[in-house]
Tab-separated table of C-alpha atoms in Angstrom:
chain	number	residue	atom	x	y	z
A	1	MET	CA	10.076	-13.439	-15.369
A	2	ILE	CA	9.090	-15.245	-12.182
A	3	GLY	CA	10.438	-18.745	-12.404
A	4	LYS	CA	10.601	-22.011	-14.242
A	5	THR	CA	8.302	-24.695	-12.903
A	6	LEU	CA	6.071	-23.301	-10.163
A	7	TYR	CA	2.895	-23.081	-12.207
A	8	LEU	CA	3.208	-26.422	-13.933
A	9	PRO	CA	0.169	-28.739	-13.736
A	10	GLY	CA	2.477	-31.567	-12.708
A	11	PHE	CA	2.435	-30.245	-9.134
A	12	SER	CA	-1.357	-30.056	-8.864
A	13	HIS	CA	-1.732	-33.727	-7.875
A	14	LEU	CA	-0.068	-32.951	-4.528
A	15	LEU	CA	-2.818	-30.525	-3.553
A	16	SER	CA	-5.585	-33.078	-3.127
A	17	GLY	CA	-3.835	-34.830	-0.267
A	18	SER	CA	-3.230	-34.257	3.415
A	19	ARG	CA	-1.356	-31.528	5.234
A	20	PRO	CA	2.099	-33.169	4.897
A	21	GLN	CA	1.578	-33.360	1.142
A	22	ALA	CA	0.644	-29.672	1.033
A	23	GLN	CA	3.756	-28.822	3.055
A	24	LYS	CA	5.816	-30.899	0.654
A	25	LEU	CA	4.387	-28.866	-2.224
A	26	ALA	CA	5.271	-25.622	-0.425
A	27	ARG	CA	8.857	-26.781	0.058
A	28	GLU	CA	9.256	-27.950	-3.520
A	29	THR	CA	7.739	-24.862	-5.101
A	30	SER	CA	9.828	-22.608	-2.865
A	31	ALA	CA	12.911	-24.483	-3.990
A	32	LEU	CA	12.048	-24.462	-7.680
A	33	ASP	CA	10.682	-20.950	-8.178
A	34	GLY	CA	12.595	-17.784	-7.418
A	35	LEU	CA	9.725	-15.517	-6.408
A	36	ALA	CA	8.122	-18.257	-4.311
A	37	GLY	CA	11.442	-18.855	-2.576
A	38	LEU	CA	11.853	-15.150	-1.855
A	39	VAL	CA	8.311	-14.750	-0.519
A	40	GLY	CA	8.792	-17.898	1.559
A	41	ARG	CA	11.433	-16.061	3.607
A	42	PHE	CA	8.720	-13.751	4.951
A	43	ILE	CA	5.514	-15.804	5.032
A	44	PRO	CA	4.809	-19.547	5.298
A	45	ALA	CA	3.287	-21.113	2.192
A	46	GLU	CA	1.170	-23.295	4.494
A	47	ILE	CA	-1.343	-20.459	4.998
A	48	PHE	CA	-2.487	-21.239	1.449
A	49	GLU	CA	-2.907	-24.931	2.276
A	50	PRO	CA	-5.933	-26.452	0.487
A	51	GLU	CA	-8.793	-27.967	2.418
A	52	GLU	CA	-9.064	-31.715	2.900
A	53	GLY	CA	-10.335	-33.437	-0.229
A	54	GLN	CA	-10.177	-30.332	-2.420
A	55	ARG	CA	-10.307	-31.116	-6.118
A	56	ARG	CA	-7.195	-30.989	-8.256
A	57	ARG	CA	-6.641	-27.669	-9.987
A	58	ALA	CA	-4.062	-26.342	-12.414
A	59	PHE	CA	-3.881	-23.120	-10.369
A	60	PRO	CA	-4.010	-23.893	-6.620
A	61	ALA	CA	-4.086	-21.044	-4.100
A	62	TRP	CA	-0.316	-20.770	-3.462
A	63	VAL	CA	0.457	-20.908	-7.171
A	64	THR	CA	-2.226	-18.331	-7.927
A	65	PHE	CA	-0.926	-16.052	-5.190
A	66	ILE	CA	2.609	-16.082	-6.633
A	67	ALA	CA	1.289	-15.558	-10.162
A	68	PHE	CA	-0.895	-12.650	-9.018
A	69	LEU	CA	2.081	-11.171	-7.162
A	70	GLY	CA	4.132	-11.385	-10.354
A	71	GLN	CA	1.479	-9.310	-12.104
A	72	VAL	CA	1.540	-6.724	-9.313
A	73	LEU	CA	5.314	-6.343	-9.601
A	74	SER	CA	5.041	-5.749	-13.374
A	75	ARG	CA	2.646	-2.882	-13.971
A	76	GLY	CA	0.438	-3.551	-16.974
A	77	SER	CA	1.045	-7.305	-16.959
A	78	SER	CA	-2.115	-9.021	-18.180
A	79	CYS	CA	-3.689	-12.354	-17.301
A	80	ARG	CA	-2.936	-13.469	-20.837
A	81	GLU	CA	0.760	-12.723	-20.327
A	82	THR	CA	0.755	-14.768	-17.111
A	83	VAL	CA	-0.848	-17.746	-18.855
A	84	ARG	CA	1.673	-17.429	-21.697
A	85	ARG	CA	4.450	-17.654	-19.111
A	86	VAL	CA	2.903	-20.816	-17.774
A	87	GLN	CA	2.789	-22.271	-21.279
A	88	ALA	CA	6.419	-21.359	-21.912
A	89	TRP	CA	7.572	-22.915	-18.646
A	90	ALA	CA	5.508	-26.044	-19.283
A	91	THR	CA	7.047	-26.416	-22.732
A	92	ALA	CA	10.582	-25.930	-21.415
A	93	SER	CA	9.989	-28.540	-18.697
A	94	ARG	CA	8.298	-31.004	-21.048
A	95	GLN	CA	5.060	-30.851	-19.104
A	96	THR	CA	1.515	-30.725	-20.393
A	97	VAL	CA	0.969	-27.251	-21.827
A	98	PRO	CA	-2.153	-25.621	-20.302
A	99	ASP	CA	-4.855	-24.166	-22.474
A	100	GLU	CA	-4.189	-20.663	-23.727
A	101	ASN	CA	-7.539	-19.440	-22.408
A	102	THR	CA	-7.189	-17.197	-19.345
A	103	SER	CA	-10.413	-18.461	-17.784
A	104	ALA	CA	-8.802	-20.991	-15.422
A	105	TYR	CA	-6.359	-18.448	-14.047
A	106	CYS	CA	-9.015	-15.734	-13.676
A	107	GLN	CA	-11.289	-18.166	-11.829
A	108	ALA	CA	-8.375	-19.106	-9.583
A	109	ARG	CA	-7.835	-15.446	-8.688
A	110	ALA	CA	-11.529	-15.168	-7.834
A	111	ARG	CA	-11.229	-18.222	-5.550
A	112	LEU	CA	-8.443	-16.646	-3.502
A	113	ASP	CA	-9.801	-16.190	-0.002
A	114	LEU	CA	-9.717	-12.579	1.203
A	115	ALA	CA	-9.008	-13.701	4.772
A	116	THR	CA	-5.989	-15.671	3.515
A	117	LEU	CA	-4.613	-12.613	1.725
A	118	GLN	CA	-5.031	-10.624	4.934
A	119	SER	CA	-3.192	-13.378	6.811
A	120	ALA	CA	-0.306	-13.113	4.348
A	121	HIS	CA	-0.272	-9.347	4.940
A	122	ASP	CA	-0.192	-9.863	8.707
A	123	GLU	CA	2.611	-12.427	8.455
A	124	LEU	CA	4.750	-9.965	6.516
A	125	GLY	CA	3.791	-7.275	9.024
A	126	GLY	CA	5.070	-9.505	11.811
A	127	TRP	CA	8.473	-9.544	10.116
A	128	PHE	CA	8.519	-5.732	10.113
A	129	GLN	CA	7.615	-5.594	13.798
A	130	LYS	CA	10.754	-7.586	14.577
A	131	HIS	CA	12.865	-5.235	12.450
A	132	GLN	CA	12.061	-1.690	13.561
A	133	GLY	CA	13.587	1.255	11.767
A	134	GLU	CA	15.083	4.385	13.297
A	135	LEU	CA	12.754	5.899	15.921
A	136	TRP	CA	11.967	9.604	16.430
A	137	CYS	CA	12.825	10.767	19.948
A	138	GLY	CA	12.591	7.124	20.997
A	139	ARG	CA	9.048	6.742	19.654
A	140	ALA	CA	7.579	5.040	16.609
A	141	VAL	CA	5.756	7.326	14.178
A	142	LYS	CA	2.881	6.380	11.917
A	143	VAL	CA	1.731	8.704	9.160
A	144	ILE	CA	-1.813	8.699	7.807
A	145	ASP	CA	-3.263	10.115	4.606
A	146	GLY	CA	-5.881	9.464	1.940
A	147	THR	CA	-5.902	9.023	-1.824
A	148	GLY	CA	-8.277	8.162	-4.656
A	149	LEU	CA	-8.424	5.048	-6.851
A	150	SER	CA	-10.298	4.412	-10.087
A	151	MET	CA	-11.443	1.126	-11.593
A	152	PRO	CA	-13.235	-0.335	-14.638
A	153	ASP	CA	-16.660	1.108	-15.380
A	154	THR	CA	-18.829	-1.940	-14.645
A	155	LYS	CA	-22.290	-2.062	-13.108
A	156	GLU	CA	-21.035	-3.939	-10.031
A	157	ASN	CA	-18.238	-1.463	-9.397
A	158	ARG	CA	-20.566	1.520	-9.859
A	159	GLU	CA	-22.984	0.154	-7.278
A	160	GLN	CA	-20.185	-0.135	-4.709
A	161	TRP	CA	-18.185	2.956	-5.646
A	162	PRO	CA	-20.144	5.614	-7.589
A	163	TYR	CA	-18.691	8.085	-10.038
A	164	ALA	CA	-16.810	11.117	-8.816
A	165	PRO	CA	-18.883	14.341	-8.908
A	166	ASN	CA	-19.627	15.982	-12.290
A	167	GLN	CA	-19.072	12.793	-14.312
A	168	LYS	CA	-21.717	11.880	-16.859
A	169	PRO	CA	-23.145	8.327	-16.920
A	170	GLY	CA	-21.069	6.142	-19.214
A	171	CYS	CA	-18.274	8.705	-19.450
A	172	GLY	CA	-16.547	8.318	-16.097
A	173	PHE	CA	-15.108	5.669	-13.835
A	174	PRO	CA	-16.068	4.372	-10.389
A	175	THR	CA	-13.800	5.995	-7.832
A	176	ALA	CA	-12.939	4.862	-4.318
A	177	GLN	CA	-11.197	6.608	-1.473
A	178	LEU	CA	-8.443	4.836	0.425
A	179	VAL	CA	-6.974	6.010	3.726
A	180	GLY	CA	-3.653	4.378	4.530
A	181	LEU	CA	-1.663	4.067	7.752
A	182	PHE	CA	2.093	3.883	7.082
A	183	SER	CA	5.111	3.364	9.277
A	184	LEU	CA	7.297	6.442	8.844
A	185	GLU	CA	10.439	4.503	9.791
A	186	THR	CA	10.085	1.659	7.273
A	187	GLY	CA	7.487	2.867	4.781
A	188	ARG	CA	5.321	-0.221	5.420
A	189	LEU	CA	1.606	0.142	4.745
A	190	VAL	CA	0.271	-1.106	8.075
A	191	ARG	CA	-3.447	-0.994	7.258
A	192	PHE	CA	-5.948	0.737	5.034
A	193	ALA	CA	-9.643	1.513	4.910
A	194	LEU	CA	-11.703	1.798	1.730
A	195	ASP	CA	-14.946	3.615	0.988
A	196	THR	CA	-16.624	5.817	-1.586
A	197	LEU	CA	-15.108	9.130	-2.620
A	198	ARG	CA	-17.933	10.990	-0.884
A	199	SER	CA	-17.025	9.671	2.580
A	200	HIS	CA	-14.933	11.760	4.965
A	201	GLU	CA	-11.380	10.698	5.781
A	202	ILE	CA	-11.736	10.778	9.571
A	203	PRO	CA	-14.325	7.936	9.843
A	204	LEU	CA	-11.977	5.824	7.705
A	205	ALA	CA	-9.019	6.786	9.877
A	206	ARG	CA	-10.907	5.724	12.999
A	207	GLN	CA	-11.099	2.192	11.623
A	208	MET	CA	-7.306	1.929	11.896
A	209	ILE	CA	-6.917	2.956	15.527
A	210	ALA	CA	-6.793	-0.748	16.416
A	211	TRP	CA	-3.450	-0.948	14.541
A	212	MET	CA	-1.914	1.921	16.506
A	213	GLU	CA	0.043	1.118	19.657
A	214	PRO	CA	0.204	3.157	22.901
A	215	GLY	CA	3.277	5.376	22.905
A	216	GLU	CA	3.276	5.917	19.153
A	217	VAL	CA	2.922	9.280	17.403
A	218	VAL	CA	0.491	9.830	14.520
A	219	LEU	CA	1.498	12.350	11.876
A	220	ALA	CA	-1.190	13.826	9.593
A	221	ASP	CA	-2.311	16.907	7.698
A	222	ARG	CA	-5.162	19.251	8.634
A	223	GLY	CA	-7.862	17.021	7.150
A	224	PHE	CA	-7.521	14.689	10.161
A	225	SER	CA	-7.297	17.478	12.751
A	226	GLY	CA	-10.709	16.853	14.301
A	227	TRP	CA	-11.344	17.118	18.041
A	228	GLY	CA	-12.983	13.699	18.354
A	229	PHE	CA	-10.277	11.828	16.413
A	230	MET	CA	-7.499	13.461	18.431
A	231	ALA	CA	-9.289	12.754	21.734
A	232	LEU	CA	-9.845	9.125	20.751
A	233	LEU	CA	-6.139	8.707	19.974
A	234	GLN	CA	-5.111	10.344	23.223
A	235	ARG	CA	-7.400	8.006	25.147
A	236	LYS	CA	-5.452	5.102	23.680
A	237	GLY	CA	-2.124	6.677	24.599
A	238	VAL	CA	-1.244	7.766	21.060
A	239	ASP	CA	0.025	11.321	20.547
A	240	VAL	CA	-0.538	13.385	17.420
A	241	VAL	CA	1.290	15.971	15.334
A	242	MET	CA	-1.080	17.569	12.836
A	243	ARG	CA	-1.522	20.719	10.849
A	244	LEU	CA	-3.957	23.047	12.614
A	245	HIS	CA	-7.362	23.035	10.921
A	246	SER	CA	-8.198	26.277	9.130
A	247	ALA	CA	-11.426	26.600	11.166
A	248	ARG	CA	-9.413	27.180	14.363
A	249	SER	CA	-7.576	30.395	15.203
A	250	VAL	CA	-4.124	30.702	16.725
A	251	LYS	CA	-4.468	32.628	20.009
A	252	GLU	CA	-2.927	30.637	22.833
A	253	ALA	CA	0.476	29.046	23.205
A	254	ARG	CA	-1.038	26.043	24.979
A	255	PRO	CA	-4.825	26.070	24.609
A	256	GLU	CA	-7.238	23.612	26.175
A	257	TRP	CA	-9.848	22.631	23.651
A	258	LYS	CA	-13.347	21.971	24.959
A	259	LYS	CA	-15.427	19.142	23.601
A	260	PRO	CA	-17.994	20.319	21.032
A	261	ALA	CA	-21.583	20.086	22.181
A	262	ARG	CA	-22.497	17.708	19.364
A	263	GLY	CA	-20.592	14.794	18.002
A	264	GLU	CA	-18.989	15.091	14.597
A	265	ASN	CA	-20.245	13.132	11.609
A	266	GLY	CA	-20.178	9.366	12.107
A	267	TRP	CA	-19.964	9.448	15.921
A	268	THR	CA	-22.427	7.585	18.092
A	269	LYS	CA	-23.781	9.375	21.164
A	270	SER	CA	-22.377	6.737	23.519
A	271	LEU	CA	-18.843	6.947	22.116
A	272	TRP	CA	-18.934	10.740	22.088
A	273	ALA	CA	-20.056	10.775	25.730
A	274	GLU	CA	-17.063	8.610	26.723
A	275	LEU	CA	-14.557	11.196	25.507
A	276	PRO	CA	-13.154	13.731	28.008
A	277	GLU	CA	-14.598	17.223	28.305
A	278	THR	CA	-11.317	18.927	27.425
A	279	LEU	CA	-8.264	18.145	25.312
A	280	ALA	CA	-4.899	19.623	26.268
A	281	VAL	CA	-2.889	20.536	23.167
A	282	ARG	CA	0.125	22.590	22.213
A	283	LEU	CA	0.510	24.831	19.191
A	284	VAL	CA	3.782	25.091	17.294
A	285	SER	CA	4.247	27.728	14.596
A	286	PHE	CA	7.155	28.072	12.224
A	287	ARG	CA	7.923	29.846	8.988
A	288	VAL	CA	8.936	28.173	5.732
A	289	ALA	CA	11.406	30.301	3.781
A	290	VAL	CA	12.267	27.819	1.002
A	291	PRO	CA	11.594	29.290	-2.473
A	292	GLY	CA	8.908	27.377	-4.347
A	293	PHE	CA	7.153	25.945	-1.278
A	294	ARG	CA	3.478	26.837	-1.161
A	295	THR	CA	3.046	27.788	2.501
A	296	GLU	CA	5.133	30.345	4.369
A	297	GLN	CA	3.529	30.137	7.832
A	298	ILE	CA	2.546	26.763	9.311
A	299	THR	CA	0.875	26.102	12.656
A	300	LEU	CA	0.823	22.591	14.104
A	301	VAL	CA	-1.273	21.133	16.890
A	302	THR	CA	0.175	18.352	19.010
A	303	THR	CA	-0.554	16.501	22.233
A	304	LEU	CA	3.193	16.285	22.957
A	305	LEU	CA	3.159	18.857	25.761
A	306	ASP	CA	6.704	18.467	27.133
A	307	GLU	CA	8.730	21.171	25.389
A	308	LYS	CA	12.030	19.846	26.756
A	309	LEU	CA	11.555	16.333	25.411
A	310	TYR	CA	9.923	17.549	22.204
A	311	PRO	CA	11.175	21.059	21.327
A	312	ASP	CA	9.498	23.135	18.649
A	313	ALA	CA	12.316	22.518	16.190
A	314	ALA	CA	11.929	18.736	16.548
A	315	ILE	CA	8.151	18.972	16.042
A	316	ALA	CA	8.621	21.110	12.930
A	317	ALA	CA	11.257	18.740	11.535
A	318	LEU	CA	8.948	15.779	12.127
A	319	TYR	CA	6.045	17.417	10.329
A	320	ARG	CA	8.266	18.082	7.351
A	321	LYS	CA	8.711	14.313	7.055
A	322	ARG	CA	4.960	13.990	6.557
A	323	TRP	CA	5.643	14.479	2.854
A	324	ALA	CA	7.052	10.950	2.846
A	325	VAL	CA	3.493	9.584	2.766
A	326	GLU	CA	2.997	11.251	-0.620
A	327	LEU	CA	6.027	9.354	-1.878
A	328	PHE	CA	4.701	6.112	-0.381
A	329	PHE	CA	1.435	6.557	-2.268
A	330	ARG	CA	3.337	7.454	-5.421
A	331	ASP	CA	5.291	4.206	-5.192
A	332	ILE	CA	2.273	1.963	-4.747
A	333	LYS	CA	0.059	3.855	-7.191
A	334	MET	CA	2.362	4.876	-10.019
A	335	THR	CA	5.103	2.232	-9.845
A	336	LEU	CA	2.926	-0.776	-9.007
A	337	GLY	CA	-0.261	0.482	-10.664
A	338	MET	CA	-2.811	0.816	-7.869
A	339	ASP	CA	-3.978	4.186	-9.220
A	340	VAL	CA	-6.040	2.425	-11.916
A	341	LEU	CA	-7.352	-0.949	-10.749
A	342	ARG	CA	-8.292	-3.554	-13.343
A	343	CYS	CA	-10.730	-6.014	-11.811
A	344	CYS	CA	-14.397	-5.848	-12.766
A	345	SER	CA	-16.160	-6.719	-9.491
A	346	PRO	CA	-15.963	-5.298	-5.956
A	347	GLU	CA	-14.817	-8.638	-4.535
A	348	LEU	CA	-11.866	-8.842	-6.928
A	349	ILE	CA	-11.108	-5.135	-6.511
A	350	GLN	CA	-10.523	-5.694	-2.793
A	351	LYS	CA	-8.313	-8.716	-3.477
A	352	GLU	CA	-6.363	-6.725	-6.050
A	353	ILE	CA	-5.743	-3.961	-3.502
A	354	TRP	CA	-4.540	-6.472	-0.886
A	355	MET	CA	-2.163	-7.955	-3.467
A	356	GLN	CA	-0.866	-4.482	-4.328
A	357	VAL	CA	-0.290	-3.790	-0.636
A	358	PHE	CA	1.551	-7.093	-0.165
A	359	GLY	CA	3.770	-6.447	-3.188
A	360	TYR	CA	4.522	-2.931	-1.948
A	361	ASN	CA	5.455	-4.161	1.543
A	362	LEU	CA	7.589	-6.960	0.096
A	363	VAL	CA	9.648	-4.403	-1.819
A	364	ARG	CA	9.917	-2.265	1.332
A	365	ALA	CA	11.200	-5.286	3.262
A	366	LEU	CA	13.997	-5.809	0.736
A	367	MET	CA	14.894	-2.111	0.878
A	368	LEU	CA	15.065	-2.288	4.668
A	369	GLU	CA	17.371	-5.320	4.524
A	370	ALA	CA	19.621	-3.571	2.008
A	371	SER	CA	19.714	-0.463	4.187
A	372	TRP	CA	20.914	-2.453	7.197
A	373	ALA	CA	23.357	-4.631	5.293
A	374	HIS	CA	25.184	-1.702	3.699
A	375	SER	CA	24.542	1.141	6.191
A	376	VAL	CA	22.620	3.253	3.686
A	377	PRO	CA	19.769	5.579	4.750
A	378	LEU	CA	16.490	3.930	3.836
A	379	ASP	CA	15.038	7.074	2.293
A	380	ARG	CA	17.946	7.223	-0.178
A	381	LEU	CA	17.036	3.883	-1.776
A	382	SER	CA	15.004	3.820	-4.977
A	383	PHE	CA	11.660	1.996	-4.775
A	384	LYS	CA	11.388	1.798	-8.572
A	385	GLY	CA	14.976	0.575	-8.811
A	386	THR	CA	14.265	-2.125	-6.210
A	387	VAL	CA	11.203	-3.322	-8.146
A	388	ASP	CA	13.215	-3.481	-11.382
A	389	THR	CA	16.026	-5.373	-9.662
A	390	LEU	CA	13.626	-7.788	-7.989
A	391	ARG	CA	11.926	-8.693	-11.263
A	392	GLN	CA	15.219	-9.587	-12.904
A	393	TRP	CA	16.781	-11.387	-9.943
A	394	THR	CA	13.949	-13.634	-8.781
A	395	PRO	CA	14.948	-16.522	-11.097
A	396	LEU	CA	18.277	-16.712	-9.248
A	397	PHE	CA	16.516	-17.450	-5.967
A	398	ALA	CA	15.813	-20.971	-7.177
A	399	PRO	CA	18.546	-23.025	-5.440
A	400	ALA	CA	18.707	-25.390	-8.379
A	401	ILE	CA	20.018	-22.492	-10.468
A	402	PHE	CA	22.086	-20.431	-8.045
A	403	ALA	CA	23.207	-20.356	-4.428
A	404	PHE	CA	20.386	-18.681	-2.488
A	405	ARG	CA	22.594	-16.892	0.042
A	406	ARG	CA	24.950	-15.595	-2.606
A	407	ALA	CA	22.044	-14.367	-4.731
A	408	ARG	CA	20.426	-12.612	-1.760
A	409	LYS	CA	23.698	-10.944	-0.749
A	410	GLU	CA	24.310	-9.652	-4.255
A	411	LEU	CA	20.672	-8.530	-4.624
A	412	LEU	CA	20.908	-6.406	-1.455
A	413	ARG	CA	24.216	-4.930	-2.616
A	414	ILE	CA	22.693	-3.808	-5.910
A	415	ILE	CA	19.609	-2.364	-4.189
A	416	ALA	CA	21.836	-0.419	-1.774
A	417	ALA	CA	23.962	0.908	-4.642
A	418	ASP	CA	20.934	2.308	-6.493
A	419	GLN	CA	20.512	5.496	-4.470
A	420	VAL	CA	18.474	8.545	-5.344
A	421	PRO	CA	20.241	11.944	-5.145
A	422	ASP	CA	20.096	13.792	-1.844
A	423	ARG	CA	18.286	16.987	-2.843
A	424	PRO	CA	16.813	18.747	0.200
A	425	ASN	CA	14.368	21.569	-0.515
A	426	ARG	CA	14.002	20.353	-4.078
A	427	TYR	CA	11.384	22.235	-6.058
A	428	GLU	CA	10.048	21.119	-9.436
A	429	PRO	CA	7.141	22.895	-11.179
A	430	ARG	CA	4.192	20.607	-11.889
A	431	VAL	CA	4.282	21.058	-15.640
A	432	LYS	CA	4.741	18.678	-18.577
A	433	LYS	CA	7.012	19.230	-21.528
A	434	ARG	CA	5.602	16.514	-23.827
A	435	ARG	CA	2.181	17.387	-25.210
A	436	PRO	CA	-0.600	14.777	-25.051
A	437	LYS	CA	-2.338	13.571	-28.191
A	438	ASN	CA	-5.141	15.880	-29.277
A	439	TYR	CA	-8.063	13.481	-28.841
A	440	ARG	CA	-11.539	14.768	-28.128
A	441	LEU	CA	-13.038	13.953	-24.732
A	442	LEU	CA	-15.855	11.422	-24.369
A	443	THR	CA	-18.927	13.468	-23.407
A	444	ARG	CA	-21.603	10.760	-23.765
A	445	PRO	CA	-21.613	6.951	-23.575
A	446	ARG	CA	-19.620	5.298	-26.328
A	447	HIS	CA	-22.541	3.215	-27.635
A	448	GLN	CA	-24.588	6.399	-28.165
A	449	LYS	CA	-21.717	8.018	-29.997
A	450	LEU	CA	-21.330	4.989	-32.261
A	451	ALA	CA	-25.053	4.885	-32.965
A	452	SER	CA	-25.135	8.542	-34.004
A	453	GLY	CA	-22.044	8.180	-36.161
A	454	VAL	CA	-20.693	11.501	-34.876
């Protein structure tokens, strides 16, 4: 439940006026709705300000953004459920009850400007930059990895993101590949790049170099351990810690890699020519003796050459934290629902992803505040527990109902108290106890199957 009066049509008359009227709307909605008030602590509602002379709408941009965010925070929440909420709130407030058709709300989501959603993401990112987490050896660490996403099987989605290999027409789903850049200290998703499943991860990773700062360290697995990508990062002053690619052999303690004669896939000749002829790296090998772990011998490649400042044990311990990115993706995909997207066009798919990212970062911001307020390690806090708590507590962030400061203080206390067990070296077999239903698989398009009657 998100609030009481934010979505009511009675506020829509304020949106056709000037900037002061739009700011007045932002203040009133932030005061009357819990989720809007909470989001307003991190981003200004004015970035959703309507243009001069814009027509009156039941779902203006700021209202639509908060409604969409409410869906993101409740996996499986439908547009129909959101409209039903609006109707219930309108009835309780003795306002005109909107039509039960979801068309107006769906059109409002389509009207959300992608650049505005990115601005909201950047505003929240600015809050994180002012509240850094614990650094590693005095340096910020970003971790990068890729994952796959599926979406409804529509013609528009298929044209943008084809099926995964070995899927029959009409029997599969369009699949996209997303490469994300996370802050290891806070868990924030800094930026992402999206492309088809057939594209390589490194070209997508190169798109995010602009969001890496000199002096940072990038942590990644062997899929990103390409000479060109590492040289490009070093040129910007960013060091790397990566798993050594299987195509390279371990022979020298501190080898000097020469630039390949030809550029790798996706490199222009001019950019490749700008890179240095050699790349000084350091290899770090260590053995994993934990029962259940897949790999026993691991070799890392890093551009952190000073063994006194960055000893082998510290490098190995840092790489072990790379697994955190798998948990970050689990949170945003399984808890919030980004693993299976629901929009039916590429334009809306991108907006849905940006909303998922904003919702994920909003939850991470609350976890970070709770960690500071109660001196609890951030990685001990439950993401799922924070989402559950947030959904139930947002109504109390309306000052008309409850004292905002008191509600926020109690919210952070509850988030900090919901800690996951500290289980280092935990090993759980990837097996399921509950059996799935014994349905046959779809091997040809559904309309053909219905026509044949088989």
